[in-house]
PDB file of C-alpha atoms in Angstrom:
ATOM      1  CA  UNK O   1     -13.953 -44.106 -24.001  1.00 39.00           C
ATOM      2  CA  UNK O   2     -14.271 -45.953 -20.717  1.00 40.00           C
ATOM      3  CA  UNK O   3     -13.663 -44.684 -17.220  1.00 41.00           C
ATOM      4  CA  UNK O   4     -10.469 -46.725 -16.983  1.00 41.00           C
ATOM      5  CA  UNK O   5      -9.085 -45.053 -20.126  1.00 39.00           C
ATOM      6  CA  UNK O   6      -9.849 -41.585 -18.719  1.00 42.00           C
ATOM      7  CA  UNK O   7      -8.054 -42.331 -15.451  1.00 42.00           C
ATOM      8  CA  UNK O   8      -5.060 -43.743 -17.313  1.00 44.00           C
ATOM      9  CA  UNK O   9      -4.742 -40.726 -19.639  1.00 47.00           C
ATOM     10  CA  UNK O  10      -5.089 -38.302 -16.729  1.00 51.00           C
ATOM     11  CA  UNK O  11      -2.488 -40.210 -14.719  1.00 54.00           C
ATOM     12  CA  UNK O  12      -0.200 -40.202 -17.731  1.00 54.00           C
ATOM     13  CA  UNK O  13      -0.616 -36.427 -18.133  1.00 70.00           C
ATOM     14  CA  UNK O  14       0.093 -35.889 -14.434  1.00 79.00           C
ATOM     15  CA  UNK O  15       3.116 -38.165 -14.690  1.00 82.00           C
ATOM     16  CA  UNK O  16       4.415 -36.221 -17.718  1.00 80.00           C
ATOM     17  CA  UNK O  17       3.965 -32.887 -15.924  1.00 81.00           C
ATOM     18  CA  UNK O  18       5.742 -34.196 -12.839  1.00 86.00           C
ATOM     19  CA  UNK O  19       8.590 -35.377 -15.074  1.00 86.00           C
ATOM     20  CA  UNK O  20       8.725 -31.932 -16.753  1.00 83.00           C
ATOM     21  CA  UNK O  21       8.933 -30.301 -13.327  1.00 86.00           C
ATOM     22  CA  UNK O  22      11.738 -32.591 -12.176  1.00 90.00           C
ATOM     23  CA  UNK O  23      13.743 -32.275 -15.387  1.00 89.00           C
ATOM     24  CA  UNK O  24      13.248 -28.607 -16.291  1.00 88.00           C
ATOM     25  CA  UNK O  25      11.905 -26.951 -13.101  1.00 89.00           C
ATOM     26  CA  UNK O  26      15.223 -25.752 -11.680  1.00 92.00           C
ATOM     27  CA  UNK O  27      16.502 -23.975 -14.849  1.00 92.00           C
ATOM     28  CA  UNK O  28      13.028 -22.547 -15.489  1.00 91.00           C
ATOM     29  CA  UNK O  29      12.806 -21.250 -11.914  1.00 92.00           C
ATOM     30  CA  UNK O  30      16.307 -19.734 -12.131  1.00 92.00           C
ATOM     31  CA  UNK O  31      15.378 -17.829 -15.303  1.00 92.00           C
ATOM     32  CA  UNK O  32      12.063 -16.622 -13.922  1.00 92.00           C
ATOM     33  CA  UNK O  33      13.668 -15.599 -10.632  1.00 92.00           C
ATOM     34  CA  UNK O  34      16.053 -13.325 -12.554  1.00 92.00           C
ATOM     35  CA  UNK O  35      13.222 -11.931 -14.668  1.00 91.00           C
ATOM     36  CA  UNK O  36      11.103 -11.202 -11.589  1.00 89.00           C
ATOM     37  CA  UNK O  37      13.902  -9.283  -9.836  1.00 87.00           C
ATOM     38  CA  UNK O  38      14.496 -11.925  -7.176  1.00 89.00           C
ATOM     39  CA  UNK O  39      10.853 -12.234  -6.081  1.00 89.00           C
ATOM     40  CA  UNK O  40      10.670 -15.967  -5.270  1.00 92.00           C
ATOM     41  CA  UNK O  41       6.889 -16.067  -4.918  1.00 94.00           C
ATOM     42  CA  UNK O  42       6.362 -14.416  -8.284  1.00 93.00           C
ATOM     43  CA  UNK O  43       8.895 -16.760  -9.893  1.00 93.00           C
ATOM     44  CA  UNK O  44       7.157 -19.802  -8.407  1.00 93.00           C
ATOM     45  CA  UNK O  45       3.807 -18.547  -9.698  1.00 93.00           C
ATOM     46  CA  UNK O  46       5.307 -18.105 -13.158  1.00 93.00           C
ATOM     47  CA  UNK O  47       6.784 -21.639 -13.112  1.00 92.00           C
ATOM     48  CA  UNK O  48       3.375 -22.981 -12.199  1.00 92.00           C
ATOM     49  CA  UNK O  49       1.686 -20.951 -14.939  1.00 92.00           C
ATOM     50  CA  UNK O  50       4.279 -22.195 -17.447  1.00 91.00           C
ATOM     51  CA  UNK O  51       3.547 -25.802 -16.503  1.00 88.00           C
ATOM     52  CA  UNK O  52      -0.187 -25.117 -16.817  1.00 87.00           C
ATOM     53  CA  UNK O  53       0.461 -23.873 -20.356  1.00 88.00           C
ATOM     54  CA  UNK O  54       2.430 -27.048 -21.052  1.00 85.00           C
ATOM     55  CA  UNK O  55      -0.502 -29.094 -19.793  1.00 84.00           C
ATOM     56  CA  UNK O  56      -2.898 -27.060 -21.977  1.00 85.00           C
ATOM     57  CA  UNK O  57      -0.730 -27.623 -25.088  1.00 81.00           C
ATOM     58  CA  UNK O  58       0.423 -31.240 -25.056  1.00 77.00           C
ATOM     59  CA  UNK O  59       0.969 -31.081 -28.818  1.00 78.00           C
ATOM     60  CA  UNK O  60       3.896 -28.703 -28.252  1.00 72.00           C
ATOM     61  CA  UNK O  61       5.484 -31.142 -25.830  1.00 70.00           C
ATOM     62  CA  UNK O  62       5.185 -34.104 -28.185  1.00 71.00           C
ATOM     63  CA  UNK O  63       6.418 -32.366 -31.320  1.00 62.00           C
ATOM     64  CA  UNK O  64       9.211 -34.225 -33.111  1.00 66.00           C
ATOM     65  CA  UNK O  65      10.778 -30.981 -34.391  1.00 66.00           C
ATOM     66  CA  UNK O  66      13.100 -30.602 -31.405  1.00 68.00           C
ATOM     67  CA  UNK O  67      15.079 -32.836 -29.059  1.00 77.00           C
ATOM     68  CA  UNK O  68      14.176 -31.102 -25.808  1.00 80.00           C
ATOM     69  CA  UNK O  69      11.090 -29.321 -24.560  1.00 84.00           C
ATOM     70  CA  UNK O  70      13.216 -26.961 -22.415  1.00 87.00           C
ATOM     71  CA  UNK O  71      13.501 -24.152 -25.036  1.00 88.00           C
ATOM     72  CA  UNK O  72       9.706 -24.145 -25.404  1.00 88.00           C
ATOM     73  CA  UNK O  73       9.227 -23.990 -21.612  1.00 90.00           C
ATOM     74  CA  UNK O  74      11.812 -21.221 -21.209  1.00 90.00           C
ATOM     75  CA  UNK O  75      10.230 -19.189 -24.006  1.00 91.00           C
ATOM     76  CA  UNK O  76       6.743 -19.554 -22.540  1.00 92.00           C
ATOM     77  CA  UNK O  77       8.026 -18.685 -19.059  1.00 93.00           C
ATOM     78  CA  UNK O  78       9.926 -15.652 -20.365  1.00 94.00           C
ATOM     79  CA  UNK O  79       6.840 -14.371 -22.179  1.00 95.00           C
ATOM     80  CA  UNK O  80       4.698 -14.852 -19.081  1.00 94.00           C
ATOM     81  CA  UNK O  81       7.261 -12.919 -17.010  1.00 93.00           C
ATOM     82  CA  UNK O  82       7.268 -10.079 -19.549  1.00 93.00           C
ATOM     83  CA  UNK O  83       3.461  -9.972 -19.572  1.00 92.00           C
ATOM     84  CA  UNK O  84       3.356  -9.940 -15.754  1.00 90.00           C
ATOM     85  CA  UNK O  85       5.895  -7.091 -15.601  1.00 90.00           C
ATOM     86  CA  UNK O  86       3.918  -5.056 -18.142  1.00 90.00           C
ATOM     87  CA  UNK O  87       0.699  -5.649 -16.205  1.00 88.00           C
ATOM     88  CA  UNK O  88       2.353  -4.471 -12.955  1.00 84.00           C
ATOM     89  CA  UNK O  89       3.714  -1.353 -14.658  1.00 84.00           C
ATOM     90  CA  UNK O  90       0.267  -0.503 -16.031  1.00 86.00           C
ATOM     91  CA  UNK O  91      -1.165  -0.391 -12.482  1.00 80.00           C
ATOM     92  CA  UNK O  92      -0.250   2.124  -9.793  1.00 78.00           C
ATOM     93  CA  UNK O  93       2.542   0.985  -7.495  1.00 70.00           C
ATOM     94  CA  UNK O  94       1.519  -1.150  -4.549  1.00 68.00           C
ATOM     95  CA  UNK O  95       1.945   0.358  -1.118  1.00 67.00           C
ATOM     96  CA  UNK O  96       3.383  -1.590   1.785  1.00 65.00           C
ATOM     97  CA  UNK O  97       1.899  -1.738   5.268  1.00 63.00           C
ATOM     98  CA  UNK O  98       4.643   0.466   6.721  1.00 64.00           C
ATOM     99  CA  UNK O  99       3.717   3.300   4.387  1.00 62.00           C
ATOM    100  CA  UNK O 100       0.045   3.001   5.293  1.00 62.00           C
ATOM    101  CA  UNK O 101       0.787   3.057   9.024  1.00 67.00           C
ATOM    102  CA  UNK O 102       2.801   6.264   8.729  1.00 67.00           C
ATOM    103  CA  UNK O 103       0.367   7.966   6.342  1.00 66.00           C
ATOM    104  CA  UNK O 104      -1.465  10.992   7.664  1.00 65.00           C
ATOM    105  CA  UNK O 105      -5.091  10.276   8.366  1.00 64.00           C
ATOM    106  CA  UNK O 106      -7.414  13.091   7.432  1.00 63.00           C
ATOM    107  CA  UNK O 107     -10.661  13.347   9.306  1.00 59.00           C
ATOM    108  CA  UNK O 108     -13.726  13.535   7.174  1.00 71.00           C
ATOM    109  CA  UNK O 109     -15.555  16.812   6.633  1.00 79.00           C
ATOM    110  CA  UNK O 110     -18.217  16.081   9.251  1.00 82.00           C
ATOM    111  CA  UNK O 111     -15.641  15.453  11.987  1.00 79.00           C
ATOM    112  CA  UNK O 112     -13.739  18.615  11.093  1.00 79.00           C
ATOM    113  CA  UNK O 113     -16.978  20.657  11.191  1.00 83.00           C
ATOM    114  CA  UNK O 114     -17.924  19.212  14.579  1.00 82.00           C
ATOM    115  CA  UNK O 115     -14.456  19.976  15.957  1.00 81.00           C
ATOM    116  CA  UNK O 116     -14.663  23.539  14.663  1.00 82.00           C
ATOM    117  CA  UNK O 117     -17.998  24.068  16.421  1.00 86.00           C
ATOM    118  CA  UNK O 118     -16.604  22.588  19.656  1.00 86.00           C
ATOM    119  CA  UNK O 119     -13.574  24.889  19.562  1.00 84.00           C
ATOM    120  CA  UNK O 120     -15.730  27.959  18.830  1.00 86.00           C
ATOM    121  CA  UNK O 121     -17.961  27.197  21.807  1.00 87.00           C
ATOM    122  CA  UNK O 122     -14.921  26.634  24.035  1.00 87.00           C
ATOM    123  CA  UNK O 123     -13.294  29.909  22.937  1.00 87.00           C
ATOM    124  CA  UNK O 124     -16.495  31.746  23.922  1.00 89.00           C
ATOM    125  CA  UNK O 125     -15.961  30.586  27.524  1.00 90.00           C
ATOM    126  CA  UNK O 126     -12.627  32.455  27.763  1.00 91.00           C
ATOM    127  CA  UNK O 127     -12.271  35.949  29.161  1.00 93.00           C
ATOM    128  CA  UNK O 128     -12.188  38.687  26.504  1.00 92.00           C
ATOM    129  CA  UNK O 129      -8.472  39.329  27.169  1.00 93.00           C
ATOM    130  CA  UNK O 130      -7.525  35.682  26.646  1.00 93.00           C
ATOM    131  CA  UNK O 131      -9.770  35.413  23.598  1.00 92.00           C
ATOM    132  CA  UNK O 132      -8.140  38.503  21.968  1.00 93.00           C
ATOM    133  CA  UNK O 133      -4.665  36.993  22.380  1.00 93.00           C
ATOM    134  CA  UNK O 134      -5.716  33.635  20.901  1.00 89.00           C
ATOM    135  CA  UNK O 135      -7.391  35.303  17.957  1.00 89.00           C
ATOM    136  CA  UNK O 136      -4.270  37.353  17.226  1.00 92.00           C
ATOM    137  CA  UNK O 137      -1.671  34.609  17.721  1.00 91.00           C
ATOM    138  CA  UNK O 138      -3.434  31.417  16.595  1.00 85.00           C
ATOM    139  CA  UNK O 139      -6.197  32.443  14.234  1.00 84.00           C
ATOM    140  CA  UNK O 140      -4.586  35.427  12.494  1.00 89.00           C
ATOM    141  CA  UNK O 141      -1.041  34.024  12.730  1.00 89.00           C
ATOM    142  CA  UNK O 142       0.511  37.125  14.297  1.00 91.00           C
ATOM    143  CA  UNK O 143       3.827  36.849  16.132  1.00 92.00           C
ATOM    144  CA  UNK O 144       4.003  37.649  19.834  1.00 92.00           C
ATOM    145  CA  UNK O 145       5.505  41.076  19.040  1.00 93.00           C
ATOM    146  CA  UNK O 146       2.831  41.835  16.434  1.00 93.00           C
ATOM    147  CA  UNK O 147       0.026  40.768  18.800  1.00 93.00           C
ATOM    148  CA  UNK O 148       1.538  42.884  21.576  1.00 94.00           C
ATOM    149  CA  UNK O 149       1.662  45.928  19.298  1.00 94.00           C
ATOM    150  CA  UNK O 150      -1.885  45.337  18.046  1.00 91.00           C
ATOM    151  CA  UNK O 151      -3.344  44.866  21.534  1.00 92.00           C
ATOM    152  CA  UNK O 152      -1.156  47.516  23.211  1.00 94.00           C
ATOM    153  CA  UNK O 153       0.222  45.153  25.883  1.00 94.00           C
ATOM    154  CA  UNK O 154       3.766  43.881  26.612  1.00 94.00           C
ATOM    155  CA  UNK O 155       4.982  40.705  24.807  1.00 93.00           C
ATOM    156  CA  UNK O 156       5.302  38.847  28.125  1.00 94.00           C
ATOM    157  CA  UNK O 157       1.629  39.472  28.803  1.00 94.00           C
ATOM    158  CA  UNK O 158       0.735  38.066  25.352  1.00 93.00           C
ATOM    159  CA  UNK O 159       2.718  34.913  26.168  1.00 94.00           C
ATOM    160  CA  UNK O 160       1.156  34.401  29.591  1.00 94.00           C
ATOM    161  CA  UNK O 161      -2.397  35.062  28.342  1.00 93.00           C
ATOM    162  CA  UNK O 162      -1.872  32.598  25.480  1.00 92.00           C
ATOM    163  CA  UNK O 163      -0.556  30.005  27.960  1.00 93.00           C
ATOM    164  CA  UNK O 164      -3.489  30.385  30.344  1.00 93.00           C
ATOM    165  CA  UNK O 165      -6.018  30.514  27.511  1.00 91.00           C
ATOM    166  CA  UNK O 166      -4.743  27.198  26.112  1.00 89.00           C
ATOM    167  CA  UNK O 167      -4.750  25.687  29.574  1.00 90.00           C
ATOM    168  CA  UNK O 168      -8.401  26.726  30.000  1.00 90.00           C
ATOM    169  CA  UNK O 169      -9.260  25.260  26.599  1.00 87.00           C
ATOM    170  CA  UNK O 170      -7.643  21.949  27.571  1.00 87.00           C
ATOM    171  CA  UNK O 171      -9.973  21.751  30.555  1.00 87.00           C
ATOM    172  CA  UNK O 172     -13.036  22.554  28.441  1.00 85.00           C
ATOM    173  CA  UNK O 173     -12.020  20.288  25.537  1.00 85.00           C
ATOM    174  CA  UNK O 174     -10.527  17.147  27.126  1.00 76.00           C
ATOM    175  CA  UNK O 175     -10.788  15.058  23.954  1.00 74.00           C
ATOM    176  CA  UNK O 176      -8.738  17.584  21.998  1.00 69.00           C
ATOM    177  CA  UNK O 177      -5.886  17.911  24.497  1.00 55.00           C
ATOM    178  CA  UNK O 178      -3.229  16.510  22.124  1.00 55.00           C
ATOM    179  CA  UNK O 179      -4.150  19.108  19.502  1.00 49.00           C
ATOM    180  CA  UNK O 180      -3.720  21.999  21.942  1.00 48.00           C
ATOM    181  CA  UNK O 181      -0.105  21.385  22.922  1.00 47.00           C
TER     182      UNK O 181
END
């Protein structure tokens, strides 16, 4: 086989594939678009893969058993679409960018431990009265009335001490200000 023969056979194969695309591309794309739920990119990929299969199996295209190659192309395309759908269903669902942007970001364990130590040191700087209120309301989860009863002070005093304690913590922990509101 000479170099000229190789170029001619390759050109002929490319010409045949281009002719297949022109003649059968639109109906094949329409079928694959329906099978891929309107996803144009996926349908185009499947058309391309179908034509690659046609190029890999020229004997199927030249068979004298049928008048048109379209049924063979549609069958191959349909099977590729089914295989692609099954492969997608076997994997976890893909997540879009919008979902990732709104997802809650959890700090790693080291950051949480460092923040806990910072808050403990800051709470130690408070007066004992302010510290008692914060412990009751924020750390033990008591209501204002429950904290007032436990500490033996009026509910208004619990509220004002909690307010001023948080304000003092904001000054001591400037990087955590959004968490203390």
